[in-house]
Amino acid sequence: MNALRKFKINIDGKSYEVEVEEVTEGVQDISKKVKPPVSPSSSPVIQAPKAPVAKAAQAPAPEAPKEDKGSQGGVVQSGGTIVEAPVTGQVFKVETEVGQQVNEGQVLLILEAMKMENEVQAPVAGKVSQVLVSPGQAVDAGDTLVVIEAQ
């Protein structure tokens, strides 16, 4: 026996009345696995599911302090201004060398990231004391690229 049941459904503030036919023929008895439905009132209202709510991201565990190393693993000498990679990418071209005098704003090297060339400029004037990367090398954002000693 197939029975028609009427339901009222609210979707985005609009109310719809639907008829649903309950099919019992050829359906396996799964009542042992599924809880029986709660008996509906004369006109049950079913709310449309809302968009899933994203869970709040958990704060990362604090990291232990680490040695300041360049991306090649060389230890950065104390003192001087450290120039870090602004983005993750690959060193395209190195425009400076150890011992070279540089001016503030001078291009030190070019990083390629997402098929774009990004100029890394000297934040201060001074003498380049270390160049820790070479062309073709992959670097992560925050890796030390160059160290400049103020003059």
Tab-separated table of C-alpha atoms in Angstrom:
chain	number	residue	atom	x	y	z
A	1	MET	CA	0.000	0.000	0.000
A	2	ASN	CA	1.413	3.348	-1.008
A	3	ALA	CA	0.427	6.347	1.044
A	4	LEU	CA	0.659	10.009	0.115
A	5	ARG	CA	1.972	12.315	2.804
A	6	LYS	CA	1.884	16.096	2.658
A	7	PHE	CA	4.719	18.220	3.929
A	8	LYS	CA	5.284	21.967	4.137
A	9	ILE	CA	8.868	22.987	3.306
A	10	ASN	CA	10.404	26.435	3.854
A	11	ILE	CA	13.254	27.362	1.515
A	12	ASP	CA	14.796	30.827	1.711
A	13	GLY	CA	11.708	32.187	3.424
A	14	LYS	CA	9.281	30.762	0.844
A	15	SER	CA	6.839	28.086	1.910
A	16	TYR	CA	6.151	25.108	-0.357
A	17	GLU	CA	3.632	22.316	0.125
A	18	VAL	CA	4.719	18.962	-1.289
A	19	GLU	CA	3.195	15.521	-1.497
A	20	VAL	CA	5.462	12.539	-1.036
A	21	GLU	CA	4.529	8.998	-1.870
A	22	GLU	CA	5.813	6.419	0.556
A	23	VAL	CA	7.022	3.351	-1.323
A	24	THR	CA	7.064	0.096	0.609
A	25	GLU	CA	7.081	-2.466	-2.186
A	26	GLY	CA	10.489	-3.959	-2.967
A	27	VAL	CA	12.153	-2.061	-0.130
A	28	GLN	CA	14.306	-4.156	2.207
A	29	ASP	CA	13.497	-4.048	5.887
A	30	ILE	CA	16.207	-1.853	7.374
A	31	SER	CA	14.231	-0.866	10.433
A	32	LYS	CA	16.780	-2.592	12.640
A	33	LYS	CA	19.491	-0.243	11.396
A	34	VAL	CA	17.489	2.985	11.268
A	35	LYS	CA	15.637	4.662	14.091
A	36	PRO	CA	11.902	5.014	13.456
A	37	PRO	CA	10.817	8.513	12.422
A	38	VAL	CA	9.230	10.800	14.948
A	39	SER	CA	5.516	10.982	14.294
A	40	PRO	CA	4.889	14.223	12.425
A	41	SER	CA	2.341	16.760	13.420
A	42	SER	CA	-0.544	17.473	11.064
A	43	SER	CA	1.629	19.718	8.921
A	44	PRO	CA	5.347	19.243	9.631
A	45	VAL	CA	7.729	22.011	8.619
A	46	ILE	CA	11.075	20.958	7.227
A	47	GLN	CA	13.782	23.587	7.053
A	48	ALA	CA	16.219	23.512	4.135
A	49	PRO	CA	19.725	22.771	5.317
A	50	LYS	CA	21.873	25.821	5.825
A	51	ALA	CA	25.285	26.204	4.294
A	52	PRO	CA	27.893	24.366	6.344
A	53	VAL	CA	29.683	26.513	8.860
A	54	ALA	CA	33.453	26.410	8.587
A	55	LYS	CA	35.170	25.293	11.748
A	56	ALA	CA	37.524	27.791	13.288
A	57	ALA	CA	41.114	27.026	12.448
A	58	GLN	CA	43.143	25.906	15.390
A	59	ALA	CA	46.083	28.073	16.241
A	60	PRO	CA	49.353	26.379	15.308
A	61	ALA	CA	51.463	25.104	18.145
A	62	PRO	CA	54.229	27.537	19.044
A	63	GLU	CA	57.512	26.669	17.375
A	64	ALA	CA	60.764	26.346	19.214
A	65	PRO	CA	63.156	29.192	18.425
A	66	LYS	CA	65.435	28.269	15.550
A	67	GLU	CA	68.781	29.455	14.300
A	68	ASP	CA	68.592	32.101	11.624
A	69	LYS	CA	69.885	30.287	8.551
A	70	GLY	CA	69.865	31.197	4.911
A	71	SER	CA	67.940	29.035	2.495
A	72	GLN	CA	71.203	27.289	1.534
A	73	GLY	CA	71.750	26.328	5.158
A	74	GLY	CA	74.582	28.805	5.721
A	75	VAL	CA	74.504	30.491	9.102
A	76	VAL	CA	73.872	34.218	8.863
A	77	GLN	CA	76.585	36.292	10.497
A	78	SER	CA	75.395	38.451	13.357
A	79	GLY	CA	74.921	42.127	12.615
A	80	GLY	CA	73.780	43.647	9.395
A	81	THR	CA	70.401	43.882	7.742
A	82	ILE	CA	68.830	40.614	6.637
A	83	VAL	CA	66.950	40.703	3.336
A	84	GLU	CA	64.254	38.007	3.237
A	85	ALA	CA	62.283	36.515	0.365
A	86	PRO	CA	58.936	38.332	0.194
A	87	VAL	CA	57.263	35.379	-1.577
A	88	THR	CA	57.861	31.707	-2.274
A	89	GLY	CA	59.489	31.300	-5.646
A	90	GLN	CA	62.681	30.612	-7.547
A	91	VAL	CA	65.746	32.839	-7.777
A	92	PHE	CA	65.784	34.055	-11.382
A	93	LYS	CA	68.834	36.320	-11.307
A	94	VAL	CA	71.285	37.584	-8.656
A	95	GLU	CA	72.236	41.220	-9.314
A	96	THR	CA	74.771	41.645	-6.492
A	97	GLU	CA	77.821	39.957	-4.986
A	98	VAL	CA	79.670	39.849	-1.682
A	99	GLY	CA	81.640	43.056	-1.043
A	100	GLN	CA	79.534	45.192	-3.388
A	101	GLN	CA	78.322	48.595	-2.198
A	102	VAL	CA	74.550	48.969	-2.650
A	103	ASN	CA	72.182	51.911	-2.286
A	104	GLU	CA	68.789	51.812	-0.639
A	105	GLY	CA	66.234	50.645	-3.220
A	106	GLN	CA	68.840	49.034	-5.494
A	107	VAL	CA	67.761	45.685	-6.981
A	108	LEU	CA	69.649	42.835	-5.289
A	109	LEU	CA	68.036	39.916	-7.070
A	110	ILE	CA	64.959	38.847	-8.990
A	111	LEU	CA	62.581	36.145	-7.772
A	112	GLU	CA	60.198	34.398	-10.117
A	113	ALA	CA	56.871	33.517	-8.502
A	114	MET	CA	53.711	32.501	-10.353
A	115	LYS	CA	55.375	33.399	-13.686
A	116	MET	CA	56.043	36.948	-12.503
A	117	GLU	CA	59.418	38.506	-11.847
A	118	ASN	CA	59.675	40.207	-8.453
A	119	GLU	CA	62.553	42.598	-7.738
A	120	VAL	CA	64.045	42.282	-4.266
A	121	GLN	CA	65.509	45.657	-3.334
A	122	ALA	CA	68.008	46.715	-0.697
A	123	PRO	CA	66.163	48.126	2.326
A	124	VAL	CA	69.286	50.069	3.397
A	125	ALA	CA	72.509	51.355	1.872
A	126	GLY	CA	75.625	49.406	2.745
A	127	LYS	CA	78.048	46.663	1.818
A	128	VAL	CA	76.799	43.166	0.878
A	129	SER	CA	78.363	40.770	3.393
A	130	GLN	CA	76.550	37.585	2.333
A	131	VAL	CA	74.607	36.285	-0.650
A	132	LEU	CA	72.935	33.036	0.415
A	133	VAL	CA	71.154	32.083	-2.832
A	134	SER	CA	72.019	31.337	-6.425
A	135	PRO	CA	70.060	31.418	-9.707
A	136	GLY	CA	67.596	28.546	-10.094
A	137	GLN	CA	67.316	27.966	-6.361
A	138	ALA	CA	63.846	27.564	-4.827
A	139	VAL	CA	63.140	29.720	-1.765
A	140	ASP	CA	60.260	30.036	0.666
A	141	ALA	CA	58.785	33.312	1.841
A	142	GLY	CA	60.891	34.515	4.779
A	143	ASP	CA	64.108	32.739	3.741
A	144	THR	CA	67.217	34.876	4.119
A	145	LEU	CA	68.571	35.899	0.719
A	146	VAL	CA	71.203	38.583	1.366
A	147	VAL	CA	72.828	40.279	4.353
A	148	ILE	CA	73.861	43.963	4.127
A	149	GLU	CA	76.186	45.680	6.595
A	150	ALA	CA	75.416	49.376	7.087
A	151	GLN	CA	78.348	51.680	6.242
